[in-house]
mmCIF file of C-alpha atoms and ligand atoms in Angstrom:
data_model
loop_
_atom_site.group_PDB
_atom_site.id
_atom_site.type_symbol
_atom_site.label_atom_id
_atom_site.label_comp_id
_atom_site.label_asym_id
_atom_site.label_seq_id
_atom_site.Cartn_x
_atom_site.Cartn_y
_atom_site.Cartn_z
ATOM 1 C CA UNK A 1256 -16.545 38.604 -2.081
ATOM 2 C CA UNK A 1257 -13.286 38.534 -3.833
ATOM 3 C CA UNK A 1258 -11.586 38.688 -0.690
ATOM 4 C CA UNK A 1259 -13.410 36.151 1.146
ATOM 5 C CA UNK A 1260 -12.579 33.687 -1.503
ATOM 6 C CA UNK A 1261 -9.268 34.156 -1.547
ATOM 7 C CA UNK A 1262 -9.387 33.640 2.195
ATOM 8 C CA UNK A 1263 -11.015 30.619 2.338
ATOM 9 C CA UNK A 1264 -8.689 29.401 -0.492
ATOM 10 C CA UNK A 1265 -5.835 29.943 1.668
ATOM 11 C CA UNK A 1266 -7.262 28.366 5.084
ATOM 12 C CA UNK A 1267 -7.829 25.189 2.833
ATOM 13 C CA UNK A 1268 -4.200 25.455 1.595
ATOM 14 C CA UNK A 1269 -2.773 25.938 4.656
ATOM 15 C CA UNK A 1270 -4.604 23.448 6.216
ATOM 16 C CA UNK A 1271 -3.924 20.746 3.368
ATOM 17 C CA UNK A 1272 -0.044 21.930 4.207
ATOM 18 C CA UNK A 1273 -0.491 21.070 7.426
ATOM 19 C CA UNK A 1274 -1.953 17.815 7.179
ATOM 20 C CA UNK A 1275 1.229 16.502 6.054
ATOM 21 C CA UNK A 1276 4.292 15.732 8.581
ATOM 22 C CA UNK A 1277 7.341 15.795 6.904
ATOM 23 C CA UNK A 1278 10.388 14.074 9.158
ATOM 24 C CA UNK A 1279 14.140 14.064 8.915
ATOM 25 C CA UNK A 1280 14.370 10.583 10.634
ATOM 26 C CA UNK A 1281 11.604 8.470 12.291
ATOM 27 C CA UNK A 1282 11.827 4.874 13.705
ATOM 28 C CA UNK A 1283 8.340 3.966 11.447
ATOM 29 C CA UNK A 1284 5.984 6.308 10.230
ATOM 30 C CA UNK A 1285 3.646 3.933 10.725
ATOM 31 C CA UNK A 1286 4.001 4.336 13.977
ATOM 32 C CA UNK A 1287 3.792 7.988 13.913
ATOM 33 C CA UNK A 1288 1.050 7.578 12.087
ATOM 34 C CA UNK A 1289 -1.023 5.087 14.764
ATOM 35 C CA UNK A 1290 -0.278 7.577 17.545
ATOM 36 C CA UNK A 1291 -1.475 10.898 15.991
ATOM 37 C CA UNK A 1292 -4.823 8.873 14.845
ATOM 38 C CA UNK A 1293 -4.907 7.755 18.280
ATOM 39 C CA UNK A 1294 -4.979 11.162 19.522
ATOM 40 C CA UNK A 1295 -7.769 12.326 16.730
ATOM 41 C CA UNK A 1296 -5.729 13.297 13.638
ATOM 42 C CA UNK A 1297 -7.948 13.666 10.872
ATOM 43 C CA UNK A 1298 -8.668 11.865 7.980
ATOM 44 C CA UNK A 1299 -5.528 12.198 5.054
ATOM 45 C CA UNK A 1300 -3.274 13.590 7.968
ATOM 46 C CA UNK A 1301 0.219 11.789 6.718
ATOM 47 C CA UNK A 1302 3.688 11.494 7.991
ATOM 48 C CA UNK A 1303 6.786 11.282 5.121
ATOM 49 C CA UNK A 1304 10.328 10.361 6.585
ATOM 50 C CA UNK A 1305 13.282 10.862 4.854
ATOM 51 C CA UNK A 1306 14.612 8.083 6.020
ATOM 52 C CA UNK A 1307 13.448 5.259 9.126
ATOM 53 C CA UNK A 1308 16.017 3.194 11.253
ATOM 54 C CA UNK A 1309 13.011 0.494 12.119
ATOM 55 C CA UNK A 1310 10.466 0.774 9.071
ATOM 56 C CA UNK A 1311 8.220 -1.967 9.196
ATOM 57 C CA UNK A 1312 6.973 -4.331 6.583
ATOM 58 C CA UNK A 1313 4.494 -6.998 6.849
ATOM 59 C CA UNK A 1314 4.410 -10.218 8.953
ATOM 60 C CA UNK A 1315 7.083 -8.995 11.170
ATOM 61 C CA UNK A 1316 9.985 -7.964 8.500
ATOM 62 C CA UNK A 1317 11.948 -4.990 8.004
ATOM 63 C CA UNK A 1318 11.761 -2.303 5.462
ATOM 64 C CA UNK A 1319 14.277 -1.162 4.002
ATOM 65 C CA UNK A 1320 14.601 2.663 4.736
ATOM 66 C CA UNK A 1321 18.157 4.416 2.920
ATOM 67 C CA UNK A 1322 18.067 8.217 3.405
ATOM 68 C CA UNK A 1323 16.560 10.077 0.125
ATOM 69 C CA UNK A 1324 16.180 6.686 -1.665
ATOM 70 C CA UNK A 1325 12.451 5.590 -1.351
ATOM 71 C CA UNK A 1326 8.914 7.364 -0.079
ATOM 72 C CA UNK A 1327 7.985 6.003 3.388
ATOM 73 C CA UNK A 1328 4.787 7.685 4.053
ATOM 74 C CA UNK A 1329 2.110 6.629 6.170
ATOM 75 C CA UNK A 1330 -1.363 8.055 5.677
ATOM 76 C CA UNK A 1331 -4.512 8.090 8.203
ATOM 77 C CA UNK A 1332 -7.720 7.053 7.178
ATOM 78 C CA UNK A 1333 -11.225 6.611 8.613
ATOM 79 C CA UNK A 1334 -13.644 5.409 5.688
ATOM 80 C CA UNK A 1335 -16.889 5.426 6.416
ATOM 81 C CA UNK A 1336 -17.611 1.724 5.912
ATOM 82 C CA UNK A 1337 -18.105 -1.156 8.590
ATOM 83 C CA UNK A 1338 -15.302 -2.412 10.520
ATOM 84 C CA UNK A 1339 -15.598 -5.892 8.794
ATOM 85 C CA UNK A 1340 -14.936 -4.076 5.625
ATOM 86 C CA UNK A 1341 -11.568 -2.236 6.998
ATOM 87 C CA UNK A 1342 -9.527 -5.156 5.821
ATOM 88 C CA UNK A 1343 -10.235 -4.831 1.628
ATOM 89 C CA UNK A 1344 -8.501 -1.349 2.550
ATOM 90 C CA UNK A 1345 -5.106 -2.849 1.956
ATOM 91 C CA UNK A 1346 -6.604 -3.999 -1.927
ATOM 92 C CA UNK A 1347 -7.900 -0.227 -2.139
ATOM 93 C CA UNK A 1348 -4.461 1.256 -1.201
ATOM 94 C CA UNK A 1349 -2.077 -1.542 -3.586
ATOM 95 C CA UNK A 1350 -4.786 -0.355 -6.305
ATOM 96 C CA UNK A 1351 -4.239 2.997 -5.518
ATOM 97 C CA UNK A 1352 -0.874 3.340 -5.866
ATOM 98 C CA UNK A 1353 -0.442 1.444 -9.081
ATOM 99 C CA UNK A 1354 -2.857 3.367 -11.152
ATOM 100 C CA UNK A 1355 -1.322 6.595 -9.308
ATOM 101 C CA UNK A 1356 2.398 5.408 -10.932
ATOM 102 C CA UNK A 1357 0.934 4.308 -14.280
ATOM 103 C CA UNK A 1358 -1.054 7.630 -14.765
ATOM 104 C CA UNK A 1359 2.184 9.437 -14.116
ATOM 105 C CA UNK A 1360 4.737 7.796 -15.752
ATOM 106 C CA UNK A 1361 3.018 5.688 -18.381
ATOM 107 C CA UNK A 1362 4.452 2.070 -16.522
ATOM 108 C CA UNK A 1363 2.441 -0.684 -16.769
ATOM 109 C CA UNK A 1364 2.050 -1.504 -12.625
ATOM 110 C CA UNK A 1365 1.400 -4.937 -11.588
ATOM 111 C CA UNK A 1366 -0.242 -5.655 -7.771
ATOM 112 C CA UNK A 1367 1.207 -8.967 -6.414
ATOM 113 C CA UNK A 1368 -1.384 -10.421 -3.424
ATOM 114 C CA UNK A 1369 -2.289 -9.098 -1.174
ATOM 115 C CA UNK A 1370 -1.103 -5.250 -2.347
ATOM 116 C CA UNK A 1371 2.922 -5.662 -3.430
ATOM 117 C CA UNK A 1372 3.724 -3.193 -6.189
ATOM 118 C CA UNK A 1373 5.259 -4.742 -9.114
ATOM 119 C CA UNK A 1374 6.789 -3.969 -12.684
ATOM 120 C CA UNK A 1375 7.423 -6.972 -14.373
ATOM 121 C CA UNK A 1376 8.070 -9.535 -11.743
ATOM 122 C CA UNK A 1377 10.268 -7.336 -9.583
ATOM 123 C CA UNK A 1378 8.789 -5.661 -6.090
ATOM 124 C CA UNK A 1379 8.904 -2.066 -6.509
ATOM 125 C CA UNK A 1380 7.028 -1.329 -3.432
ATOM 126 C CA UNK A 1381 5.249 -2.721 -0.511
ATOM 127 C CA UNK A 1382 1.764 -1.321 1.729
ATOM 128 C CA UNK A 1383 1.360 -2.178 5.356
ATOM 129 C CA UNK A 1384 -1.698 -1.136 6.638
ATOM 130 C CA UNK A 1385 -2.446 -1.399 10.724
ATOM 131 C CA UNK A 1386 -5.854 -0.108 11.976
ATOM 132 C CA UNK A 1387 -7.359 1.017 15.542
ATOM 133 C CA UNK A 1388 -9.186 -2.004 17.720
ATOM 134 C CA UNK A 1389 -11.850 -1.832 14.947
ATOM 135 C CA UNK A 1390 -15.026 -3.940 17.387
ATOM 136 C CA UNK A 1391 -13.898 -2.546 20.731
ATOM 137 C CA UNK A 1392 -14.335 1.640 19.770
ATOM 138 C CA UNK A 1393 -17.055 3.732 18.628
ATOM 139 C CA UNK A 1394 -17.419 3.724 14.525
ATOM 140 C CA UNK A 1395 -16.429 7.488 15.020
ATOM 141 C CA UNK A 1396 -12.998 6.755 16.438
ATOM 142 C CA UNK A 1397 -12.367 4.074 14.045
ATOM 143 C CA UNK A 1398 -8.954 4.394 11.598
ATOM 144 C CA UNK A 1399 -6.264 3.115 9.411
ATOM 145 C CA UNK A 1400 -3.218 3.854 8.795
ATOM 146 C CA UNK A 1401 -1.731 2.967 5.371
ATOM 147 C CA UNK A 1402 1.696 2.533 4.990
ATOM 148 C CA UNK A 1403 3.711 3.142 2.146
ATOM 149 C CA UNK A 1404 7.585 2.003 1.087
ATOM 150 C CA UNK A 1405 8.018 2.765 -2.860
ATOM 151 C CA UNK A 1406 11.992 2.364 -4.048
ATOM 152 C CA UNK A 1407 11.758 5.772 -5.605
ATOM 153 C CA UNK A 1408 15.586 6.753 -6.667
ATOM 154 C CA UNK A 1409 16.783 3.567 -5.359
ATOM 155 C CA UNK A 1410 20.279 2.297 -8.490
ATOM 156 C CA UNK A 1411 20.354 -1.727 -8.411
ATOM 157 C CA UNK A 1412 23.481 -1.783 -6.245
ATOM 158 C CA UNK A 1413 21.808 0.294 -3.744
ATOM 159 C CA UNK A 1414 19.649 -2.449 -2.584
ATOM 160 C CA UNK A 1415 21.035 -5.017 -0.094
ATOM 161 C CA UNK A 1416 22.400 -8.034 -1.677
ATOM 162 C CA UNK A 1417 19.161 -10.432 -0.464
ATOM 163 C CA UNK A 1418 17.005 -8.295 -2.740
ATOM 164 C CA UNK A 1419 18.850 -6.816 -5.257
ATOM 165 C CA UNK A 1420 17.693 -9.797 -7.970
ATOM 166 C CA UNK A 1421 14.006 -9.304 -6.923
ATOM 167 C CA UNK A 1422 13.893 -5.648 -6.336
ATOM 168 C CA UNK A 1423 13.209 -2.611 -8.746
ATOM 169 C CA UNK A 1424 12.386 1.092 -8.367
ATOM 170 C CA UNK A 1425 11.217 4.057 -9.994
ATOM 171 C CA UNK A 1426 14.082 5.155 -11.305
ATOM 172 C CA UNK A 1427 15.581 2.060 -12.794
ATOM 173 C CA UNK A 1428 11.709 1.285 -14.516
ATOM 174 C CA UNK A 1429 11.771 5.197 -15.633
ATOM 175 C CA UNK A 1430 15.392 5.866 -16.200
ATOM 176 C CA UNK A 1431 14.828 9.214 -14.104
ATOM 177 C CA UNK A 1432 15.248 10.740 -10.893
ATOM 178 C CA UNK A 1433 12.080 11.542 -9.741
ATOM 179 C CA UNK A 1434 10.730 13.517 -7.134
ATOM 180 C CA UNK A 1435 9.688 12.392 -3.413
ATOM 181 C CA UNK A 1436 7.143 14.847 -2.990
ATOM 182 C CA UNK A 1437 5.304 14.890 -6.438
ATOM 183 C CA UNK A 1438 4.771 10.711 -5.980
ATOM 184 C CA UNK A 1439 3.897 11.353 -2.176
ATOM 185 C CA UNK A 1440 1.252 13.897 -3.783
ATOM 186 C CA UNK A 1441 0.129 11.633 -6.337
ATOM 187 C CA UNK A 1442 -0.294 8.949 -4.359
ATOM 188 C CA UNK A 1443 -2.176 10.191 -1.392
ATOM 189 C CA UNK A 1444 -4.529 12.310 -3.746
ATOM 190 C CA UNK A 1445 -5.304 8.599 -5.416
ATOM 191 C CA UNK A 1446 -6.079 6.970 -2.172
ATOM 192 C CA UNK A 1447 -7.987 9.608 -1.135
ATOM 193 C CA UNK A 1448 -10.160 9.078 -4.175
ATOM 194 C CA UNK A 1449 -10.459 5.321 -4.295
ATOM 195 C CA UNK A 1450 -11.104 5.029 -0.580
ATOM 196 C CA UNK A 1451 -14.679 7.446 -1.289
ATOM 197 C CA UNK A 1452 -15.516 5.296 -4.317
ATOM 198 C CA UNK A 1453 -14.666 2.160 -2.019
ATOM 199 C CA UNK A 1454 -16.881 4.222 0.414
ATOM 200 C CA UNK A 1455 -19.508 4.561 -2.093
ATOM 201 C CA UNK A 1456 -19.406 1.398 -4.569
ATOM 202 C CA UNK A 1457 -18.236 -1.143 -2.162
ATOM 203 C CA UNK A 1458 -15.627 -3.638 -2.464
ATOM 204 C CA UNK A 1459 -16.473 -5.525 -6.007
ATOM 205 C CA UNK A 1460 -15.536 -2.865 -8.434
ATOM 206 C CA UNK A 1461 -12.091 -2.486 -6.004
ATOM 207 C CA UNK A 1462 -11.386 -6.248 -6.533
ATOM 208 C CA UNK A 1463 -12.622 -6.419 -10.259
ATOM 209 C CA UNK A 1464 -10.213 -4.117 -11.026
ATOM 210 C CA UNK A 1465 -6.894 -5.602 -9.229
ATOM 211 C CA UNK A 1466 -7.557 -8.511 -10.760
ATOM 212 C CA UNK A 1467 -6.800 -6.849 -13.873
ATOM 213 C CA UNK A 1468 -3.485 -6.194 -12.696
ATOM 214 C CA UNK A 1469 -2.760 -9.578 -10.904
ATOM 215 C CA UNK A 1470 0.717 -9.993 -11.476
ATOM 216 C CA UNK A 1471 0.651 -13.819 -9.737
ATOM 217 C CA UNK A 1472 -2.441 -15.077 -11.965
ATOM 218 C CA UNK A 1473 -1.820 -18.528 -13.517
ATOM 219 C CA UNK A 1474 1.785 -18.497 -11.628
ATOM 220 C CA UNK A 1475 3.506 -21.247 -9.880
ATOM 221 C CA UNK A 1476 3.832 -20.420 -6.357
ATOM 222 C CA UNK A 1477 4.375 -21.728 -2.612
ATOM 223 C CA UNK A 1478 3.500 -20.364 0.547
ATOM 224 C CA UNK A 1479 3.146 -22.128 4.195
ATOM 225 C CA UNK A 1480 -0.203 -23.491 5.443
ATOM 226 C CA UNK A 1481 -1.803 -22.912 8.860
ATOM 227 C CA UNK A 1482 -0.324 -26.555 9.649
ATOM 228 C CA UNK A 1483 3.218 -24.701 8.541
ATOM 229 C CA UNK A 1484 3.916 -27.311 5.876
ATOM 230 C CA UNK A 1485 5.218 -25.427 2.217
ATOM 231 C CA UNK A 1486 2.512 -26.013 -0.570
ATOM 232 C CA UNK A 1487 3.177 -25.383 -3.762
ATOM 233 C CA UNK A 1488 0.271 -24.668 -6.290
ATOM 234 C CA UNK A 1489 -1.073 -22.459 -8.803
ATOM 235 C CA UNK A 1490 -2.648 -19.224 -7.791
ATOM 236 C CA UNK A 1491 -6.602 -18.844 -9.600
ATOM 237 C CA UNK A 1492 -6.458 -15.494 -8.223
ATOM 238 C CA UNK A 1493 -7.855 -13.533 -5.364
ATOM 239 C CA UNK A 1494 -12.143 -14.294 -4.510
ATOM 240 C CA UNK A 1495 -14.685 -11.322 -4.234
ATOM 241 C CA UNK A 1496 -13.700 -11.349 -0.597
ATOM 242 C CA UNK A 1497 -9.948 -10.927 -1.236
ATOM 243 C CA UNK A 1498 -8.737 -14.662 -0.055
ATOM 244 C CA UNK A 1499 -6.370 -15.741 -2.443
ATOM 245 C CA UNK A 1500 -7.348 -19.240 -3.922
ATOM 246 C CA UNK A 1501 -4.626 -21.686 -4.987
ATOM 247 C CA UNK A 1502 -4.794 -25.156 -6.747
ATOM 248 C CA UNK A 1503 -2.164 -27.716 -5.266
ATOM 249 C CA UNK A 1504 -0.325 -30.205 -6.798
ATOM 250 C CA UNK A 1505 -2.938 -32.665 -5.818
ATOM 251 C CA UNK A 1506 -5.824 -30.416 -7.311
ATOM 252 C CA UNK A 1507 -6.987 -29.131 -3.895
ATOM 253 C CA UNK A 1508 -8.204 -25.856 -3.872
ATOM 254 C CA UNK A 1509 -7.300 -23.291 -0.842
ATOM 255 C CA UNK A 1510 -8.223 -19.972 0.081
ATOM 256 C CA UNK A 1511 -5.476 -17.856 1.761
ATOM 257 C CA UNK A 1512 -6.203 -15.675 3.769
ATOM 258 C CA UNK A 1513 -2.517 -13.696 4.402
ATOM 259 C CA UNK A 1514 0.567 -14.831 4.511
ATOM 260 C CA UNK A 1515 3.960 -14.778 2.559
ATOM 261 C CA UNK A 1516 3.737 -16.045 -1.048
ATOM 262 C CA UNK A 1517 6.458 -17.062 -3.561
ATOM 263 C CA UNK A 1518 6.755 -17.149 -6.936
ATOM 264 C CA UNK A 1519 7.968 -21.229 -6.754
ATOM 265 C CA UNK A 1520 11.465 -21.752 -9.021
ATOM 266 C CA UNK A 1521 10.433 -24.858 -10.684
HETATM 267 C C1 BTN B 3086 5.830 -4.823 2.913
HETATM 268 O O1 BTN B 3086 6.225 -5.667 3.733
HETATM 269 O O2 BTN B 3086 5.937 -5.015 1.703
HETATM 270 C C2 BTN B 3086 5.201 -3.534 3.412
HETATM 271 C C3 BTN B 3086 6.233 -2.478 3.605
HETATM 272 C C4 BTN B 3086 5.675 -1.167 4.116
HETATM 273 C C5 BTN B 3086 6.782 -0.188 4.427
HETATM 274 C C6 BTN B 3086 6.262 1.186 4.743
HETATM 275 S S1 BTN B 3086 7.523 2.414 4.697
HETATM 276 C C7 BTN B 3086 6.446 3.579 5.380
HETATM 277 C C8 BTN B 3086 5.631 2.880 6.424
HETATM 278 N N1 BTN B 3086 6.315 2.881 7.699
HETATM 279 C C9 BTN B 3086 6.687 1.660 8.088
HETATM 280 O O3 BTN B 3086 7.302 1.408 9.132
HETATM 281 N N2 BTN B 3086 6.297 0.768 7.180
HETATM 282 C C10 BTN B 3086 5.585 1.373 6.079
#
């Protein structure tokens, strides 16, 4: 009995090993990421880079990728919930990661919409999650694949000059150098756990509980319409469905559905 225990505890360690990739250099781990799902990896299976000459950020931009500096993991998923649902993953990954970092090292985390990690108003990390053709495949074959940039052991005049006045990280919040692995570890363990009580609860206690950490509540902001004319307004928070609603200037009320928003100057 004794031994057969201890065997089965090291199958699941090994196997837990081996669910995570761990790269010198990758283009995008996200795009690691989308081709082992697309070839069956399971659910968890993750790929960390050291570094990535393309990482990817959301509509289109670049992420930021210096060698040792930040995690830049990318972690598969395949919740058991209905592909109309897959998008409130991106609010159950920001959420994750923010109670993750404030469990660990005691800092209040703010979640900027849609799933921006934020202390104070500075962007300490960003999630960019890309999924299979969710209608078109068998619920079976469905997944995720969650993306992760946190500036980790990134000093202020490490970042590039376009976001070094908007940009924190780990270390300068903590004033320590912190382990890659232990946050990876943290943080994947987290999301593991909020996607099953996503999987169980549904979305409202997910979205109840960001707004609790809404760092853009009540703030003056702008963004650009679906016409592609810059509104400025006051953000009332996200809905139960995630869609950000604003008030304009003129007392109009819109719901956003993605997009880039900014904190307005005046
Ligand atoms: C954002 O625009 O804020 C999202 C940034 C997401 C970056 C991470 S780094 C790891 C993973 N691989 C990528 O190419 N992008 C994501």
């Amino acid at each position: 009995m004794q031994s057969f225990d201890s065997a089965l505890f090291f199958c699941l360690y090994i196997s837990s090993i081996m669910n995570v990739i761990t790269l010198e250099s990758t283009e995008s781990t996200n795009r690691d990421a989308m081709e082992l799902a697309s070839q069956g990896a399971m659910h968890g299976t993750a790929v960390i880079a050291k570094e990535q000459s393309q990482g990817r950020g959301r509509l289109g931009k670049r992420w930021q990728s210096p060698q040792d500096k930040g995690l830049y993991c990318s972690i598969i998923v395949r919740p058991d919930v209905r592909a109309e649902d897959y998008p409130f993953l991106t609010f159950v990954a920001g959420l994750a990661v923010a109670e993750a970092l404030e469990k660990e090292f005691s800092l209040k985390a703010g979640l900027k919409w849609p799933n921006d990690i934020f202390f104070g108003m500075r962007k300490c990390g960003g999630i960019l999650t890309e999924s299979s053709n969710l209608h078109e495949i068998a619920a079976t074959n469905r997944f995720a694949v969650v993306g992760i940039g946190l500036n980790v052991n990134t000093a202020l005049d490490d970042f590039d000059e376009e976001i070094a006045a908007t940009a924190t990280s780990l270390l300068i919040e903590s004033g320590k150098e912190i382990d890659l692995k232990m946050v990876f570890d943290l943080i994947r363990n987290e999301l593991l756990i909020q996607i099953e009580l996503f999987e169980n609860e549904g979305f409202l206690q997910v979205i109840r509980r960001w707004r609790k950490r809404d760092c853009l509540l009540g703030k003056r902001l702008s963004w650009v319409s679906v016409t592609g004319c810059k509104v400025f307004g006051v953000s009332l928070g996200p809905d139960d469905e995630g869609r950000l609603h604003v008030k304009d200037d003129n007392g109009i009320v819109h719901e956003i559905l993605s997009g880039d928003i900014q904190l307005a100057r005046n």
